[in-house]
Amino acid sequence: KNEVEQSPQNLTAQEGEFITINCSYSVGISALHWLQQHPGGGIVSLFMLSSGKKKHGRLIATINIQEKHSSLHITASHPRDSAVYICADLPNTGNQFYFGTGTSLTVIP
Amino acid sequence: DVKVTQSSRYLVKRTGEKVFLECVQDMDHENMFWYRQDPGLGLRLIYFSYDVKMKEKGDIPEGYSVSREKKERFSLILESASTNQTSMYLCASSFRMTSGRETQYFGPGTRLLVL
């Protein structure tokens, strides 16, 4: 059974802190998707990765296929980063994404 | 920019009513998806469609049906709404790629309350 688990569930940080959100999954995958959900519901795709590391501005995503683990890092966090961050995996044997329950991040000025 | 729009942001319906949720995308995407999002459960796939008039069940299709008569529009239908269908409904779309690793673009969501 494909399980996608995120940690922590909730995270509060001071502005400027380095933040790490973790995602573990239980089956072989062909891709992992990191998404950001703003208050009010809108979801934005941040990264799609299948190996290594990707960087976009202050956001960095890494994946270790052997350990079935991915991390999302935010450097120099800012209050506008406050959102729910969701990871989703695409199993090798399937054609749909499976989503974690999300990590709620609050960055305090 | 890709734009995915949903017909309503908030909807209140009574038990037994027929409910239509509409989703429109403007990027000529082949794939369209309907999810529901509930606290503690994450997003769960209800139905998806790879092409016009084609549909496939996701993980939780019971109590729902869908319609895709035009490429840009994907409708979710609750034939007889029940209180356990109170949820946030999210539509998404993507290109179809052979790798399957298509980035999905989401609509703003519809918060449905069934009384």
CSV table of N, CA and C in Angstrom, one decimal, chain B residues 2 5 7 10-13 19 21 33 37 41 46 54 64 81 85 102 104 108 112:
chain,number,residue,atom,x,y,z
B,2,VAL,N,-1.1,29.2,-17.0
B,2,VAL,CA,-2.2,28.3,-17.0
B,2,VAL,C,-3.3,28.8,-16.1
B,5,THR,N,-10.2,27.4,-13.7
B,5,THR,CA,-11.2,28.0,-12.9
B,5,THR,C,-12.3,27.1,-12.5
B,7,SER,N,-16.4,26.9,-10.9
B,7,SER,CA,-17.6,27.7,-11.1
B,7,SER,C,-18.0,28.4,-9.8
B,10,TYR,N,-17.7,28.9,-3.0
B,10,TYR,CA,-18.5,28.4,-1.8
B,10,TYR,C,-19.9,28.0,-2.3
B,11,LEU,N,-20.4,26.9,-1.8
B,11,LEU,CA,-21.7,26.4,-2.2
B,11,LEU,C,-22.3,25.7,-1.0
B,12,VAL,N,-23.6,26.0,-0.8
B,12,VAL,CA,-24.4,25.4,0.3
B,12,VAL,C,-25.6,24.7,-0.4
B,13,LYS,N,-25.7,23.4,-0.1
B,13,LYS,CA,-26.8,22.6,-0.7
B,13,LYS,C,-27.5,21.8,0.4
B,19,VAL,N,-26.0,18.3,-7.4
B,19,VAL,CA,-25.0,19.4,-7.4
B,19,VAL,C,-24.0,19.2,-8.6
B,21,LEU,N,-20.5,20.7,-10.1
B,21,LEU,CA,-19.3,21.5,-9.9
B,21,LEU,C,-18.6,21.5,-11.3
B,33,PHE,N,-8.7,16.4,-13.6
B,33,PHE,CA,-8.8,15.6,-12.3
B,33,PHE,C,-9.8,16.3,-11.4
B,37,GLN,N,-10.6,17.3,-0.6
B,37,GLN,CA,-9.6,17.5,0.4
B,37,GLN,C,-10.3,17.6,1.8
B,41,LEU,N,-6.7,14.0,5.9
B,41,LEU,CA,-6.7,13.0,4.9
B,41,LEU,C,-6.0,13.4,3.6
B,46,ILE,N,-11.1,11.6,-7.0
B,46,ILE,CA,-12.4,11.1,-7.2
B,46,ILE,C,-12.5,10.5,-8.6
B,54,MET,N,-13.8,10.6,-22.1
B,54,MET,CA,-13.2,9.5,-21.3
B,54,MET,C,-13.1,9.8,-19.9
B,64,TYR,N,-20.4,10.0,-6.8
B,64,TYR,CA,-20.1,11.0,-7.8
B,64,TYR,C,-20.1,10.5,-9.2
B,81,ALA,N,-26.8,14.8,-3.1
B,81,ALA,CA,-25.8,15.2,-2.1
B,81,ALA,C,-26.1,14.6,-0.7
B,85,GLN,N,-20.5,14.4,2.0
B,85,GLN,CA,-19.8,15.0,0.9
B,85,GLN,C,-19.5,16.5,1.1
B,102,GLU,N,3.5,14.6,-15.2
B,102,GLU,CA,3.0,15.9,-15.6
B,102,GLU,C,2.7,16.7,-14.4
B,104,GLN,N,0.7,19.1,-12.4
B,104,GLN,CA,-0.7,19.4,-12.3
B,104,GLN,C,-1.0,20.9,-11.9
B,108,PRO,N,-8.9,27.1,-7.8
B,108,PRO,CA,-9.0,27.7,-6.5
B,108,PRO,C,-9.8,26.9,-5.5
B,112,LEU,N,-17.8,23.1,-0.4
B,112,LEU,CA,-19.2,22.6,-0.5
B,112,LEU,C,-19.7,22.2,0.9
